[in-house]
Coordinates of C-alpha atoms and ligand atoms in Angstrom, one line a residue:
T1 CA -5.2 34.5 73.0
G2 CA -8.7 35.2 74.6
L3 CA -9.3 31.4 75.0
C4 CA -6.0 30.8 76.7
V5 CA -6.8 33.6 79.1
S6 CA -10.1 32.3 80.1
L7 CA -8.6 28.9 80.5
K8 CA -6.0 30.3 82.8
R9 CA -8.6 31.4 85.2
H10 CA -10.0 27.8 85.2
V11 CA -6.7 26.1 85.4
S12 CA -5.0 28.4 87.9
S13 CA -7.6 27.2 90.5
S14 CA -6.5 23.6 89.9
P15 CA -4.3 22.2 92.6
S16 CA -1.5 21.6 90.1
G17 CA -1.4 25.2 89.1
L18 CA -0.8 24.3 85.4
Q19 CA 0.0 26.8 82.5
S20 CA -2.9 27.8 80.4
C21 CA -1.2 27.6 76.9
M22 CA 1.1 25.0 75.5
S23 CA 3.2 24.0 72.5
A24 CA 1.6 21.8 69.9
W25 CA 1.5 20.9 66.3
V26 CA -1.9 21.7 64.9
L27 CA -3.8 21.6 61.7
D28 CA -6.2 24.5 60.8
Q29 CA -7.3 22.7 57.6
Y30 CA -6.7 19.4 56.0
G31 CA -4.0 18.8 53.4
T32 CA -0.4 17.9 52.7
N33 CA 2.7 18.4 55.2
E34 CA 2.4 22.2 54.7
V35 CA -0.8 22.4 56.9
L36 CA 1.1 21.2 60.0
R37 CA 1.6 24.3 62.2
F38 CA 3.7 24.7 65.3
T39 CA 2.1 27.0 68.0
E40 CA 3.0 27.9 71.6
D41 CA -0.5 29.2 72.1
H42 CA -2.6 26.1 72.1
P43 CA -5.0 25.8 75.1
V44 CA -4.1 23.2 77.6
P45 CA -6.6 20.4 77.4
V46 CA -8.0 20.9 80.9
I47 CA -9.8 18.2 82.9
N48 CA -13.5 18.4 82.2
S49 CA -14.8 15.3 83.8
A50 CA -14.1 13.6 87.1
S51 CA -12.7 10.5 85.5
E52 CA -10.0 12.3 83.4
V53 CA -6.4 12.4 83.7
M54 CA -3.9 15.0 82.3
I55 CA -0.6 13.8 81.1
K56 CA 2.6 15.8 80.3
V57 CA 3.7 14.2 77.1
H58 CA 7.2 13.0 76.9
A59 CA 6.9 11.1 73.7
A60 CA 4.5 10.4 70.9
S61 CA 4.5 8.1 68.0
L62 CA 3.0 8.4 64.4
N63 CA 0.7 5.9 62.8
P64 CA -0.6 5.7 59.2
L65 CA -3.9 7.2 60.6
D66 CA -2.1 10.4 61.3
L67 CA -1.1 10.7 57.7
S68 CA -4.6 9.9 56.6
M69 CA -6.3 12.2 59.2
R70 CA -4.0 15.1 58.0
G71 CA -5.7 14.7 54.6
G72 CA -9.2 14.7 56.2
Y73 CA -9.7 11.0 56.3
G74 CA -12.6 10.0 58.5
A75 CA -13.5 13.6 59.3
K76 CA -17.4 13.1 59.1
M77 CA -17.3 10.1 61.4
L78 CA -14.7 11.6 63.9
K79 CA -16.6 14.8 64.1
L80 CA -19.7 13.0 65.0
R81 CA -18.0 11.1 67.8
R82 CA -16.3 14.3 69.0
D83 CA -19.5 16.4 69.2
P84 CA -22.8 15.2 67.6
M85 CA -24.1 18.7 67.8
S86 CA -21.3 20.3 65.7
V87 CA -21.4 17.6 62.8
M88 CA -22.9 20.1 60.3
N89 CA -20.6 23.0 61.4
D90 CA -17.6 22.9 58.9
G91 CA -14.2 23.2 60.5
S92 CA -15.4 22.9 64.0
E93 CA -12.6 20.5 64.6
F94 CA -9.8 22.9 64.1
P95 CA -7.2 23.6 65.4
L96 CA -6.8 19.8 65.4
V97 CA -3.9 18.0 67.2
L98 CA -2.8 14.7 65.7
G99 CA -0.7 12.0 67.4
R100 CA -2.2 8.7 68.7
D101 CA 0.4 7.4 71.2
V102 CA 1.5 8.9 74.3
S103 CA 4.2 8.1 77.0
G104 CA 4.4 10.6 79.8
V105 CA 3.7 11.7 83.4
V106 CA 0.4 12.3 85.0
V107 CA 0.0 16.0 86.1
D108 CA -3.5 16.2 87.2
C109 CA -6.5 14.0 87.9
G110 CA -10.2 14.3 88.2
S111 CA -11.9 13.9 91.5
E112 CA -13.1 10.3 90.7
V113 CA -9.7 9.0 89.3
T114 CA -8.6 6.1 91.4
H115 CA -5.8 4.3 89.6
F116 CA -3.4 7.2 89.0
A117 CA -1.9 10.2 90.8
P118 CA 0.2 13.1 89.8
G119 CA 3.7 11.9 89.2
D120 CA 2.9 8.5 87.7
E121 CA 4.6 7.5 84.5
V122 CA 1.9 6.3 82.1
W123 CA 1.3 5.2 78.5
A124 CA -1.8 5.3 76.4
A125 CA -3.3 5.3 72.8
V126 CA -5.3 8.5 72.2
P127 CA -8.5 7.6 70.4
P128 CA -8.8 9.6 67.1
W129 CA -11.7 11.5 68.2
K130 CA -9.7 13.1 70.8
Q131 CA -7.0 15.9 70.6
G132 CA -3.8 14.1 70.1
S133 CA -0.4 13.8 71.7
L134 CA 1.7 16.0 69.4
A135 CA 1.5 18.6 72.2
E136 CA 2.8 19.3 75.6
F137 CA -0.2 17.9 77.3
V138 CA -3.1 15.4 76.5
T139 CA -6.2 14.6 78.5
L140 CA -7.7 11.1 78.5
T141 CA -10.2 9.2 80.6
E142 CA -8.6 6.9 83.2
Y143 CA -9.8 3.8 81.5
E144 CA -7.8 4.7 78.4
V145 CA -4.6 5.0 80.5
S146 CA -2.1 2.4 82.0
L147 CA 1.1 2.5 83.9
K148 CA 4.1 2.5 81.8
P149 CA 6.4 -0.5 81.8
K150 CA 9.2 0.5 84.0
I151 CA 11.9 -0.9 81.8
L152 CA 11.1 1.2 78.7
S153 CA 12.2 4.8 78.2
H154 CA 9.3 7.2 77.1
T155 CA 10.6 7.1 73.6
E156 CA 10.4 3.3 73.5
A157 CA 7.0 3.1 75.4
A158 CA 5.5 5.7 72.9
S159 CA 6.0 3.1 70.1
I160 CA 3.5 0.5 71.6
P161 CA 0.2 1.7 72.8
Y162 CA -1.8 2.3 69.5
V163 CA -0.7 -0.7 67.7
A164 CA -1.1 -2.9 70.8
N165 CA -4.7 -1.8 71.4
T166 CA -5.4 -2.2 67.7
A167 CA -3.7 -5.7 67.5
L168 CA -5.5 -6.8 70.8
S169 CA -8.9 -5.6 69.6
A170 CA -8.4 -7.4 66.2
L171 CA -6.9 -10.7 67.4
V172 CA -9.1 -11.1 70.5
N173 CA -12.4 -9.5 69.6
A174 CA -12.6 -10.2 66.0
G175 CA -10.1 -13.1 65.7
G176 CA -11.3 -15.0 68.8
L177 CA -7.7 -15.5 70.0
C178 CA -6.5 -15.1 73.6
R179 CA -3.6 -15.8 75.8
D180 CA -4.9 -19.3 76.9
S181 CA -6.3 -20.5 73.5
S182 CA -3.6 -19.7 71.1
S183 CA -0.9 -22.4 71.7
N184 CA -2.2 -24.8 69.1
K185 CA -3.2 -22.0 66.5
R186 CA -1.6 -21.2 63.0
V187 CA -1.7 -17.5 62.5
L188 CA -0.7 -15.6 59.4
I189 CA 0.1 -12.0 59.5
A190 CA -0.1 -10.2 56.2
G191 CA 2.2 -7.2 56.5
G192 CA 4.5 -8.2 59.4
S193 CA 7.1 -5.5 59.3
G194 CA 5.2 -2.3 60.1
G195 CA 3.8 -1.1 63.6
V196 CA 0.9 -3.6 64.0
G197 CA 2.8 -6.4 62.5
T198 CA 6.0 -6.2 64.6
F199 CA 3.8 -5.9 67.7
S200 CA 1.4 -8.7 66.7
I201 CA 4.3 -11.2 66.0
Q202 CA 5.5 -10.8 69.5
L203 CA 2.2 -11.0 71.2
L204 CA 1.3 -14.2 69.3
K205 CA 4.5 -15.7 70.1
A206 CA 4.1 -14.8 73.8
W207 CA 0.7 -16.6 73.6
G208 CA 2.3 -19.7 72.0
A209 CA 0.9 -19.3 68.5
H210 CA 2.6 -20.6 65.3
V211 CA 3.3 -17.3 63.4
T212 CA 3.7 -17.0 59.6
V213 CA 4.5 -13.6 58.3
T214 CA 4.4 -11.8 54.8
C215 CA 6.8 -9.0 54.3
S216 CA 9.5 -7.7 52.0
Q217 CA 12.7 -9.7 51.7
N218 CA 14.8 -7.1 53.6
A219 CA 12.4 -7.3 56.6
E220 CA 12.9 -11.1 57.0
G221 CA 15.7 -10.6 59.6
L222 CA 13.6 -8.1 61.6
V223 CA 10.5 -10.3 61.8
R224 CA 12.4 -13.5 62.5
G225 CA 14.2 -11.8 65.2
L226 CA 10.8 -11.0 66.9
G227 CA 9.9 -14.5 66.7
A228 CA 8.2 -15.3 63.4
D229 CA 8.2 -19.1 62.6
E230 CA 7.9 -18.8 58.9
V231 CA 8.4 -15.8 56.6
V232 CA 7.2 -15.3 52.9
D233 CA 8.7 -12.5 50.8
Y234 CA 5.4 -11.2 49.2
T235 CA 7.5 -9.7 46.4
A236 CA 8.8 -13.1 45.3
E237 CA 7.2 -14.5 42.2
D238 CA 6.2 -17.8 43.9
A239 CA 4.9 -16.2 47.1
A240 CA 1.3 -17.3 46.3
E241 CA 2.4 -20.9 45.8
Q242 CA 4.7 -20.8 48.9
L243 CA 1.6 -19.8 51.0
E244 CA -0.6 -22.4 49.3
M245 CA 1.8 -25.1 50.0
M246 CA 1.7 -24.5 53.8
E247 CA -0.6 -26.0 56.4
K248 CA -3.9 -24.0 56.4
F249 CA -4.3 -21.2 59.1
D250 CA -6.8 -20.7 62.0
V251 CA -6.5 -16.8 61.8
I252 CA -5.3 -14.3 59.3
L253 CA -4.6 -10.7 60.5
D254 CA -4.3 -8.6 57.2
N255 CA -2.6 -5.3 57.8
V256 CA -2.3 -4.8 54.0
G257 CA -5.8 -4.9 52.5
G258 CA -6.5 -4.5 48.8
E259 CA -5.7 -7.6 46.8
T260 CA -4.5 -9.5 49.9
E261 CA -8.2 -10.2 50.8
E262 CA -8.6 -12.0 47.5
W263 CA -6.2 -14.6 48.1
A264 CA -5.8 -14.8 51.9
T265 CA -9.3 -16.2 52.8
H266 CA -8.5 -19.3 50.7
L267 CA -5.6 -20.1 53.1
L268 CA -7.8 -20.5 56.0
K269 CA -8.9 -23.9 57.4
T270 CA -12.3 -24.6 56.1
W271 CA -15.4 -25.3 58.3
S272 CA -13.5 -25.1 61.5
G273 CA -14.2 -21.5 62.8
A274 CA -11.2 -20.0 61.1
K275 CA -11.2 -16.2 60.9
Y276 CA -10.0 -13.7 58.6
V277 CA -9.5 -10.1 60.1
T278 CA -8.6 -7.2 58.0
L279 CA -7.6 -3.8 59.5
V280 CA -8.2 -2.1 56.3
S281 CA -11.9 -1.5 56.0
P282 CA -13.7 1.0 53.8
L283 CA -16.0 2.3 56.6
L284 CA -14.5 5.7 57.0
L285 CA -13.7 6.2 53.2
S286 CA -17.5 5.4 52.7
T287 CA -18.7 7.8 55.2
D288 CA -16.2 10.6 53.8
S289 CA -17.4 10.1 50.2
M290 CA -21.1 9.3 50.8
G291 CA -22.1 10.9 54.1
L292 CA -22.6 9.4 57.5
L293 CA -25.8 7.5 56.9
D294 CA -25.4 6.3 53.3
G295 CA -21.6 5.6 53.9
T296 CA -22.4 3.5 57.1
V297 CA -25.3 1.6 55.3
H298 CA -23.0 1.0 52.2
A299 CA -20.1 -0.2 54.5
G300 CA -22.5 -2.4 56.3
F301 CA -23.8 -4.1 53.1
T302 CA -20.2 -4.7 52.0
L303 CA -19.3 -6.4 55.4
H304 CA -22.5 -8.4 55.3
N305 CA -22.0 -9.6 51.7
K306 CA -18.3 -10.6 52.3
A307 CA -19.3 -12.3 55.6
I308 CA -22.1 -14.3 54.0
Q309 CA -19.8 -15.2 50.9
N310 CA -17.1 -16.5 53.0
I311 CA -19.4 -18.5 55.2
V312 CA -21.1 -20.2 52.1
S313 CA -17.9 -20.9 50.2
G314 CA -15.6 -22.3 53.0
G315 CA -17.1 -21.9 56.4
V316 CA -14.7 -19.2 57.4
F317 CA -15.5 -16.0 59.2
Y318 CA -14.9 -12.7 57.6
R319 CA -14.4 -9.7 59.9
W320 CA -13.1 -6.0 60.2
G321 CA -10.8 -5.2 63.0
F322 CA -10.6 -1.6 64.5
F323 CA -8.6 0.1 66.9
A324 CA -10.2 0.4 70.6
P325 CA -8.8 2.4 73.4
D326 CA -8.2 -0.1 76.4
G327 CA -6.1 0.8 79.4
P328 CA -6.5 -2.5 81.1
A329 CA -5.3 -4.2 78.0
L330 CA -2.2 -2.1 78.0
D331 CA -1.6 -3.3 81.7
E332 CA -1.4 -6.9 80.3
V333 CA 1.1 -5.8 77.5
S334 CA 3.0 -4.1 80.3
K335 CA 3.5 -7.3 82.1
L336 CA 4.8 -8.9 78.8
V337 CA 7.0 -6.0 78.2
D338 CA 8.5 -6.3 81.8
A339 CA 8.9 -10.1 81.2
G340 CA 11.0 -9.4 78.2
K341 CA 8.5 -11.0 75.8
I342 CA 7.7 -7.8 73.9
L343 CA 10.3 -5.3 72.8
P344 CA 9.6 -1.9 71.4
V345 CA 10.7 -1.5 67.6
V346 CA 11.6 2.1 67.2
E347 CA 12.9 2.6 63.6
A348 CA 13.1 6.4 63.8
Q349 CA 13.1 9.1 66.4
F350 CA 12.6 12.8 65.7
P351 CA 12.7 15.8 68.0
F352 CA 9.4 17.9 68.6
T353 CA 10.7 20.7 66.4
Q354 CA 10.8 18.1 63.5
V355 CA 7.3 16.8 63.3
P356 CA 6.8 17.6 59.6
Q357 CA 10.0 15.5 59.0
A358 CA 8.6 12.6 60.9
F359 CA 5.4 12.8 58.8
Q360 CA 7.7 12.9 55.7
K361 CA 9.3 9.6 57.0
L362 CA 6.0 8.0 57.4
E363 CA 4.8 9.2 54.1
E364 CA 7.8 7.3 52.3
G365 CA 6.3 4.0 53.5
H366 CA 8.2 0.8 54.1
A367 CA 7.9 1.1 57.9
R368 CA 10.0 -1.2 59.9
G369 CA 8.4 -0.7 63.3
K370 CA 7.5 2.8 64.5
T371 CA 8.4 6.4 64.2
V372 CA 8.6 8.3 67.5
V373 CA 8.5 11.9 68.3
R374 CA 10.3 13.1 71.4
V375 CA 8.2 15.8 72.9
A376 CA 9.8 16.7 76.2
Ligands
NDP1 P1 2.8 0.5 58.9 O1 2.8 1.5 57.7 O2 3.6 0.7 60.1 O3 3.3 -0.8 58.2 C1 2.9 -1.3 56.9 C2 3.8 -2.5 56.6 O4 3.4 -3.3 55.7 C3 5.2 -2.0 56.1 O5 6.3 -2.5 56.9 C4 5.3 -2.4 54.6 O6 6.6 -2.6 54.3 C5 4.3 -3.7 54.6 N1 3.7 -3.9 53.3 C6 3.4 -3.1 52.5 N2 2.8 -3.9 51.4 C7 2.7 -5.1 51.7 C8 2.3 -6.3 51.1 N3 1.7 -6.3 50.0 N4 2.5 -7.4 51.8 C9 3.2 -7.4 53.1 N5 3.6 -6.3 53.6 C10 3.5 -5.2 52.9 O7 1.3 0.2 59.2 P2 0.6 -0.3 60.5 O8 1.2 -1.5 60.8 O9 0.6 0.7 61.6 O10 -0.8 -0.5 60.1 C11 -1.2 -1.5 59.0 C12 -2.4 -1.1 58.4 O11 -3.4 -1.2 59.3 C13 -2.5 0.2 57.9 O12 -3.3 0.2 56.7 C14 -3.3 1.0 59.0 O13 -3.9 2.1 58.3 C15 -4.3 0.1 59.4 N6 -4.7 0.2 60.7 C16 -6.1 0.3 60.9 C17 -6.6 0.3 62.2 C18 -8.1 0.3 62.2 O14 -8.6 0.7 63.4 N7 -8.9 -0.3 61.5 C19 -5.7 0.7 63.2 C20 -4.3 0.7 63.0 C21 -3.9 0.3 61.8 P3 7.0 -2.7 52.7 O15 6.2 -1.7 51.7 O16 8.5 -2.4 52.6 O17 6.8 -4.1 52.3

């Protein structure tokens, strides 16, 4: 294509002499699985700033966000973040590449990159406002990238970054926990068997917390194997009573949302700084349906009202948790992986030719860890 030819001129002057076009799975519009299109002519994401790192993708993984974004979720907010000038321009984000995790090898670095060099094996979570990892190459800023744990294969490594950055952001920034303050804390993870849950159990156990998990009965073995101290089958008739009988919690991480929020906040210790953190907030749904300004204001009011209500009724903090890209945080996770304290939980693997099948798997729900795509 013309675009690829012009990029070829740019790229061929780079020291690595990279190709100008690459294979990728792209969207040209939002929709169901049929909108996923394989191409060998997608422009390579060249380095545009001195702090960027270009990575050859060896493996990627899928997250529920990929499914939602395939259908247009968050489009308005993400477009604003990508390019504020194009927010009114319909379709400017296409062709869009999904995929939020990468494990791969650095092939090129901007002039101010200090921590990485071509040949380094790295892992990273790709922010949703950037072109994703279901492609041969992805370009990120140095701050988003980290050296991959040596003991993991690329396939294993790709299962961790996005859920790790999400869990750390939620538990540390919103939940107020950290490595040195968790040993006397009781934490409840609602939805322990999926990507975020299986990572969070291991992280919190590595930090010494007491971890209770809700999940389906057939996931009990998995979450106990990862270290969960107590497990409640949320489908059991007496699940609510089981949870009510337990000692109250310091922090709840809610990976489920919906009705969970109604009963979970009552399980927190009152008037002692306990925090409820949900990853399922209505922010992007609001901006999609009401527009950027009205949606943000509406979500802000919702958060404010819930926060006030929870403080007044029991002295507990109500918070929304969000993914945040953070390479240095992945450096810390890497140490825990190398120490054998965090294991990758890969439920399914697909070759690059079968990305639609990988989406299909995700769409079926009931994740037990992560679905990974082998790209190279
Ligand atoms: P997954 O799809 O990997 O896992 C969800 C898990 O929850 C599955 O194992 C499912 O298994 C289980 N589950 C479903 N219903 C319940 C229930 N009522 N009680 C307990 N467990 C349940 O999702 P992730 O772990 O990757 O993400 C969790 C949520 O967090 C998603 O909604 C995701 O969109 C959101 N998220 C938000 C982010 C943010 O920035 N705000 C970032 C990352 C994730 P089963 O159905 O068999 O019980």
